[in-house]
mmCIF file of C-alpha atoms in Angstrom:
data_model
loop_
_atom_site.group_PDB
_atom_site.id
_atom_site.type_symbol
_atom_site.label_atom_id
_atom_site.label_comp_id
_atom_site.label_asym_id
_atom_site.label_seq_id
_atom_site.Cartn_x
_atom_site.Cartn_y
_atom_site.Cartn_z
ATOM 1 C CA MET A 1437 -39.625 -14.407 177.384
ATOM 2 C CA CYS A 1438 -42.038 -14.514 180.288
ATOM 3 C CA GLY A 1439 -43.259 -18.109 180.423
ATOM 4 C CA ARG A 1440 -44.262 -18.710 184.057
ATOM 5 C CA TYR A 1441 -45.543 -16.533 186.858
ATOM 6 C CA THR A 1442 -47.381 -16.601 190.184
ATOM 7 C CA ILE A 1443 -50.550 -15.044 191.517
ATOM 8 C CA ALA A 1444 -50.613 -16.533 195.010
ATOM 9 C CA VAL A 1445 -53.357 -14.300 196.375
ATOM 10 C CA THR A 1446 -57.079 -14.607 196.928
ATOM 11 C CA LEU A 1447 -59.801 -13.243 194.674
ATOM 12 C CA GLU A 1448 -60.768 -10.840 197.449
ATOM 13 C CA GLU A 1449 -57.250 -9.415 197.543
ATOM 14 C CA LEU A 1450 -57.379 -8.839 193.784
ATOM 15 C CA MET A 1451 -60.758 -7.142 194.006
ATOM 16 C CA ILE A 1452 -59.443 -4.781 196.678
ATOM 17 C CA ARG A 1453 -56.192 -4.088 194.814
ATOM 18 C CA TYR A 1454 -57.999 -3.163 191.589
ATOM 19 C CA MET A 1455 -61.175 -1.771 193.201
ATOM 20 C CA ILE A 1456 -63.425 -4.255 191.393
ATOM 21 C CA GLY A 1457 -66.968 -4.546 192.744
ATOM 22 C CA ALA A 1458 -68.088 -7.705 190.926
ATOM 23 C CA VAL A 1459 -66.330 -10.410 188.923
ATOM 24 C CA SER A 1460 -67.268 -13.024 186.347
ATOM 25 C CA VAL A 1461 -64.712 -15.521 187.648
ATOM 26 C CA PRO A 1462 -66.537 -18.604 188.934
ATOM 27 C CA TYR A 1463 -63.652 -19.829 191.077
ATOM 28 C CA HIS A 1464 -60.112 -18.758 191.888
ATOM 29 C CA GLN A 1465 -57.436 -20.102 194.165
ATOM 30 C CA PRO A 1466 -53.824 -18.938 194.622
ATOM 31 C CA LYS A 1467 -51.606 -20.169 191.787
ATOM 32 C CA TYR A 1468 -47.907 -20.797 192.281
ATOM 33 C CA ASN A 1469 -46.957 -21.908 188.780
ATOM 34 C CA VAL A 1470 -49.086 -20.305 186.064
ATOM 35 C CA ALA A 1471 -48.175 -21.772 182.659
ATOM 36 C CA PRO A 1472 -48.885 -21.086 178.970
ATOM 37 C CA GLY A 1473 -52.214 -22.348 177.663
ATOM 38 C CA GLN A 1474 -53.935 -21.943 181.025
ATOM 39 C CA MET A 1475 -56.797 -19.595 181.795
ATOM 40 C CA VAL A 1476 -55.380 -16.567 183.588
ATOM 41 C CA LEU A 1477 -56.926 -13.645 185.413
ATOM 42 C CA ALA A 1478 -56.881 -10.345 183.521
ATOM 43 C CA LEU A 1479 -58.419 -6.887 183.742
ATOM 44 C CA VAL A 1480 -59.951 -5.204 180.709
ATOM 45 C CA ASN A 1481 -61.902 -1.984 180.290
ATOM 46 C CA ASP A 1482 -65.268 -2.219 178.520
ATOM 47 C CA GLY A 1483 -65.400 1.508 177.802
ATOM 48 C CA LYS A 1484 -67.181 2.260 181.073
ATOM 49 C CA GLN A 1485 -65.474 0.283 183.810
ATOM 50 C CA ASN A 1486 -62.710 -2.210 184.513
ATOM 51 C CA ARG A 1487 -63.697 -5.869 184.603
ATOM 52 C CA LEU A 1488 -61.825 -8.846 186.014
ATOM 53 C CA GLY A 1489 -62.187 -12.106 184.120
ATOM 54 C CA GLU A 1490 -60.256 -14.951 182.521
ATOM 55 C CA LEU A 1491 -58.304 -15.163 179.271
ATOM 56 C CA LYS A 1492 -56.358 -18.039 177.781
ATOM 57 C CA TRP A 1493 -52.617 -17.362 177.871
ATOM 58 C CA GLY A 1494 -51.352 -17.414 174.285
ATOM 59 C CA LEU A 1495 -52.891 -14.862 171.919
ATOM 60 C CA ILE A 1496 -54.894 -16.275 169.000
ATOM 61 C CA PRO A 1497 -55.392 -13.711 166.201
ATOM 62 C CA PRO A 1498 -58.888 -13.584 164.632
ATOM 63 C CA TRP A 1499 -57.439 -14.736 161.299
ATOM 64 C CA ALA A 1500 -55.657 -17.816 162.697
ATOM 65 C CA ASP A 1501 -56.546 -21.199 161.174
ATOM 66 C CA SER A 1502 -56.053 -22.995 164.487
ATOM 67 C CA PRO A 1503 -55.998 -22.015 168.163
ATOM 68 C CA LYS A 1504 -52.654 -23.814 168.443
ATOM 69 C CA VAL A 1505 -50.969 -20.679 167.108
ATOM 70 C CA GLY A 1506 -51.483 -19.221 170.572
ATOM 71 C CA TYR A 1507 -48.567 -21.228 171.920
ATOM 72 C CA MET A 1508 -46.280 -19.200 169.649
ATOM 73 C CA MET A 1509 -47.678 -15.900 170.916
ATOM 74 C CA LEU A 1510 -47.223 -16.062 174.653
ATOM 75 C CA ASN A 1511 -45.272 -12.805 174.586
ATOM 76 C CA ALA A 1512 -45.257 -9.685 172.428
ATOM 77 C CA ARG A 1513 -42.025 -7.705 172.098
ATOM 78 C CA SER A 1514 -42.877 -4.127 173.014
ATOM 79 C CA GLU A 1515 -40.325 -2.770 170.545
ATOM 80 C CA THR A 1516 -41.990 -4.376 167.517
ATOM 81 C CA ALA A 1517 -45.608 -5.111 168.532
ATOM 82 C CA ALA A 1518 -46.984 -2.126 166.607
ATOM 83 C CA SER A 1519 -45.676 -3.571 163.330
ATOM 84 C CA LYS A 1520 -46.742 -7.209 163.834
ATOM 85 C CA PRO A 1521 -50.059 -8.309 162.254
ATOM 86 C CA ALA A 1522 -51.074 -10.309 165.325
ATOM 87 C CA PHE A 1523 -50.501 -7.433 167.751
ATOM 88 C CA GLN A 1524 -51.265 -4.244 165.798
ATOM 89 C CA THR A 1525 -54.999 -4.127 166.488
ATOM 90 C CA PRO A 1526 -54.953 -5.237 170.135
ATOM 91 C CA LEU A 1527 -52.150 -2.747 170.890
ATOM 92 C CA ARG A 1528 -54.476 -0.005 169.730
ATOM 93 C CA ARG A 1529 -57.787 -1.261 171.076
ATOM 94 C CA LYS A 1530 -57.491 -4.355 173.271
ATOM 95 C CA ARG A 1531 -55.026 -3.859 176.096
ATOM 96 C CA CYS A 1532 -55.300 -5.626 179.430
ATOM 97 C CA LEU A 1533 -53.610 -5.965 182.801
ATOM 98 C CA ILE A 1534 -52.404 -9.361 183.963
ATOM 99 C CA PRO A 1535 -52.049 -9.404 187.775
ATOM 100 C CA ALA A 1536 -49.112 -11.232 189.322
ATOM 101 C CA ASP A 1537 -47.075 -11.267 192.494
ATOM 102 C CA GLY A 1538 -43.976 -12.813 190.940
ATOM 103 C CA PHE A 1539 -42.594 -14.389 187.789
ATOM 104 C CA TYR A 1540 -40.025 -17.078 187.041
ATOM 105 C CA GLU A 1541 -36.986 -17.150 184.810
ATOM 106 C CA TRP A 1542 -34.280 -19.743 184.354
ATOM 107 C CA LYS A 1543 -30.615 -18.734 184.669
ATOM 108 C CA LYS A 1544 -27.751 -20.831 183.318
ATOM 109 C CA ASP A 1545 -25.468 -22.037 186.061
ATOM 110 C CA THR A 1546 -21.833 -20.978 186.198
ATOM 111 C CA ALA A 1547 -20.724 -24.199 184.488
ATOM 112 C CA GLY A 1548 -23.263 -23.767 181.692
ATOM 113 C CA LYS A 1549 -24.586 -27.282 182.219
ATOM 114 C CA GLY A 1550 -27.993 -26.538 183.671
ATOM 115 C CA LYS A 1551 -30.453 -23.827 184.587
ATOM 116 C CA GLN A 1552 -31.575 -22.586 187.975
ATOM 117 C CA PRO A 1553 -35.152 -21.273 188.278
ATOM 118 C CA ILE A 1554 -35.371 -17.816 189.801
ATOM 119 C CA ARG A 1555 -38.434 -16.025 191.154
ATOM 120 C CA ILE A 1556 -38.607 -12.257 190.742
ATOM 121 C CA VAL A 1557 -40.902 -10.236 193.024
ATOM 122 C CA ARG A 1558 -41.448 -6.672 194.136
ATOM 123 C CA ARG A 1559 -39.426 -5.809 197.217
ATOM 124 C CA ASP A 1560 -42.608 -5.047 199.120
ATOM 125 C CA ARG A 1561 -44.142 -8.333 197.892
ATOM 126 C CA SER A 1562 -47.159 -6.478 196.521
ATOM 127 C CA ILE A 1563 -49.324 -7.411 193.537
ATOM 128 C CA PHE A 1564 -48.199 -5.873 190.249
ATOM 129 C CA SER A 1565 -49.650 -5.600 186.751
ATOM 130 C CA MET A 1566 -48.006 -6.957 183.630
ATOM 131 C CA ALA A 1567 -49.023 -5.182 180.432
ATOM 132 C CA GLY A 1568 -50.990 -7.483 178.154
ATOM 133 C CA LEU A 1569 -52.955 -7.584 174.911
ATOM 134 C CA TYR A 1570 -56.070 -9.652 174.236
ATOM 135 C CA GLU A 1571 -58.063 -10.916 171.264
ATOM 136 C CA THR A 1572 -61.147 -12.982 170.427
ATOM 137 C CA TRP A 1573 -60.932 -15.909 168.016
ATOM 138 C CA THR A 1574 -63.994 -17.640 166.570
ATOM 139 C CA ALA A 1575 -63.910 -21.280 165.464
ATOM 140 C CA SER A 1576 -65.806 -22.622 162.452
ATOM 141 C CA ASP A 1577 -68.504 -23.988 164.778
ATOM 142 C CA GLY A 1578 -69.065 -20.553 166.316
ATOM 143 C CA THR A 1579 -67.302 -21.122 169.623
ATOM 144 C CA THR A 1580 -65.021 -18.310 170.762
ATOM 145 C CA VAL A 1581 -61.734 -18.182 172.635
ATOM 146 C CA ASN A 1582 -60.620 -15.027 174.440
ATOM 147 C CA SER A 1583 -56.850 -15.070 174.729
ATOM 148 C CA CYS A 1584 -53.954 -12.847 175.761
ATOM 149 C CA THR A 1585 -50.236 -12.238 175.500
ATOM 150 C CA ILE A 1586 -47.767 -10.575 177.877
ATOM 151 C CA MET A 1587 -45.687 -7.639 176.674
ATOM 152 C CA THR A 1588 -41.927 -7.907 177.190
ATOM 153 C CA THR A 1589 -39.073 -5.429 177.180
ATOM 154 C CA SER A 1590 -35.306 -5.318 177.658
ATOM 155 C CA PRO A 1591 -33.978 -6.409 181.067
ATOM 156 C CA ASN A 1592 -33.116 -4.061 183.900
ATOM 157 C CA ALA A 1593 -29.894 -4.380 185.898
ATOM 158 C CA LEU A 1594 -31.343 -7.101 188.125
ATOM 159 C CA MET A 1595 -32.679 -9.177 185.252
ATOM 160 C CA ALA A 1596 -29.760 -8.821 182.829
ATOM 161 C CA PRO A 1597 -27.657 -11.605 184.447
ATOM 162 C CA ILE A 1598 -30.717 -13.882 184.478
ATOM 163 C CA HIS A 1599 -32.391 -13.376 181.091
ATOM 164 C CA ASP A 1600 -32.331 -11.014 178.124
ATOM 165 C CA ARG A 1601 -36.047 -10.149 178.398
ATOM 166 C CA MET A 1602 -38.508 -9.324 181.161
ATOM 167 C CA PRO A 1603 -42.256 -8.642 181.285
ATOM 168 C CA VAL A 1604 -43.456 -5.061 181.047
ATOM 169 C CA ILE A 1605 -44.483 -4.258 184.623
ATOM 170 C CA LEU A 1606 -46.584 -1.124 184.924
ATOM 171 C CA GLN A 1607 -46.409 1.401 187.715
ATOM 172 C CA PRO A 1608 -49.790 1.545 189.513
ATOM 173 C CA ASP A 1609 -50.338 5.122 188.349
ATOM 174 C CA ASP A 1610 -49.985 4.001 184.718
ATOM 175 C CA GLU A 1611 -52.394 1.066 184.825
ATOM 176 C CA GLN A 1612 -55.483 3.068 183.927
ATOM 177 C CA LEU A 1613 -53.655 4.750 181.071
ATOM 178 C CA TRP A 1614 -52.781 1.345 179.622
ATOM 179 C CA LEU A 1615 -56.451 0.309 179.795
ATOM 180 C CA ASP A 1616 -57.784 3.585 178.352
ATOM 181 C CA ARG A 1617 -59.522 2.599 175.111
ATOM 182 C CA SER A 1618 -59.537 6.198 173.864
ATOM 183 C CA ILE A 1619 -55.757 6.043 173.443
ATOM 184 C CA GLN A 1620 -55.082 4.251 170.164
ATOM 185 C CA GLU A 1621 -51.707 5.603 169.063
ATOM 186 C CA PRO A 1622 -48.836 3.317 170.128
ATOM 187 C CA GLN A 1623 -46.533 6.336 170.456
ATOM 188 C CA GLU A 1624 -48.620 7.594 173.375
ATOM 189 C CA LEU A 1625 -47.956 4.336 175.246
ATOM 190 C CA GLN A 1626 -44.267 3.985 174.520
ATOM 191 C CA ARG A 1627 -43.077 5.493 177.788
ATOM 192 C CA LEU A 1628 -44.914 2.727 179.663
ATOM 193 C CA LEU A 1629 -43.059 -0.059 177.864
ATOM 194 C CA GLN A 1630 -39.815 0.339 179.779
ATOM 195 C CA PRO A 1631 -37.906 -1.973 182.148
ATOM 196 C CA PHE A 1632 -39.258 -1.776 185.691
ATOM 197 C CA PRO A 1633 -36.797 -0.154 188.148
ATOM 198 C CA ALA A 1634 -34.332 -2.775 189.341
ATOM 199 C CA ASP A 1635 -34.197 -1.364 192.872
ATOM 200 C CA GLU A 1636 -37.909 -2.111 193.320
ATOM 201 C CA LEU A 1637 -37.473 -5.841 192.592
ATOM 202 C CA GLU A 1638 -35.802 -8.814 194.253
ATOM 203 C CA ALA A 1639 -34.787 -12.201 192.852
ATOM 204 C CA TYR A 1640 -34.151 -15.494 194.620
ATOM 205 C CA PRO A 1641 -33.606 -19.148 193.633
ATOM 206 C CA VAL A 1642 -36.467 -21.634 193.929
ATOM 207 C CA THR A 1643 -36.958 -25.360 193.504
ATOM 208 C CA ALA A 1644 -36.383 -26.954 190.104
ATOM 209 C CA ALA A 1645 -39.833 -28.522 190.508
ATOM 210 C CA VAL A 1646 -41.399 -25.369 189.031
ATOM 211 C CA GLY A 1647 -40.227 -26.703 185.665
ATOM 212 C CA ASN A 1648 -43.125 -29.174 185.865
ATOM 213 C CA VAL A 1649 -46.434 -27.392 185.212
ATOM 214 C CA ARG A 1650 -48.225 -29.926 187.392
ATOM 215 C CA HIS A 1651 -46.234 -28.727 190.397
ATOM 216 C CA ASP A 1652 -48.432 -25.900 191.703
ATOM 217 C CA GLU A 1653 -48.125 -25.513 195.448
ATOM 218 C CA PRO A 1654 -46.636 -23.114 198.033
ATOM 219 C CA SER A 1655 -43.243 -24.845 197.937
ATOM 220 C CA CYS A 1656 -42.768 -23.405 194.424
ATOM 221 C CA ILE A 1657 -42.175 -19.919 195.794
ATOM 222 C CA GLU A 1658 -40.053 -20.809 198.822
ATOM 223 C CA PRO A 1659 -36.407 -19.669 198.608
ATOM 224 C CA ILE A 1660 -33.817 -22.440 198.486
ATOM 225 C CA SER A 1661 -30.164 -22.519 199.486
ATOM 226 C CA LEU A 1662 -27.682 -23.281 196.737
ATOM 227 C CA GLU A 1663 -24.575 -25.346 197.317
ATOM 228 C CA THR A 1664 -22.177 -22.436 197.497
ATOM 229 C CA SER A 1665 -21.026 -20.168 200.258
ATOM 230 C CA SER A 1666 -22.630 -17.227 198.466
ATOM 231 C CA PRO A 1667 -25.700 -18.057 196.354
ATOM 232 C CA ASN A 1668 -26.102 -14.425 195.317
ATOM 233 C CA GLU A 1669 -22.584 -14.298 193.937
ATOM 234 C CA GLN A 1670 -23.019 -17.549 192.030
ATOM 235 C CA LEU A 1671 -26.225 -16.361 190.400
ATOM 236 C CA GLY A 1672 -25.098 -12.799 189.946
ATOM 237 C CA LEU A 1673 -28.459 -11.563 191.148
ATOM 238 C CA TRP A 1674 -27.493 -8.664 193.411
#
């Protein structure tokens, strides 16, 4: 699954990257340890233009009895989303982009006794878009919650030694297609739901402190040295 990521850039950088003229986000600061249940930045298309706003990470279907169900829907498997009640409608009509500049996964160590957090980034360190779905849930008192989930796919060659899933990362040229509300047949989107090319990504070990959601600071994304002569060999990253 994809359960933590980073978006350690400014709001201005996001607006330039996605060519957004105005936003409804009251305040944003770089985030080094985005976690489930938090409000996350996302782009949606309203039928006329792309808009940047916030969604709660963990999709809550309209028919859910409680918003707590969102914690079980952090990710949507791209292979089966079209057949799942919670994801069928948003896959057809409510797709979003979730900006990031890296994501975390935990790899079992060679002894199988613990897990080492790994950060995966684009080689050029640029912002990328994870494919997402969103929904609106209304409580009995009339309050609404706009929430989202991140699509996942099978791992590429870089990710396979680390984890058996990875987020669907879209090529920039495919982002607008993913947001296009006129496309409602999942088959037309299938080619987008593929593992991102391994040679365009890098992975490196980071501090175990990222396991604590309260630890959200620049040190989260700094590479660390492992106690071996060859950290890359130990982790089997590249």
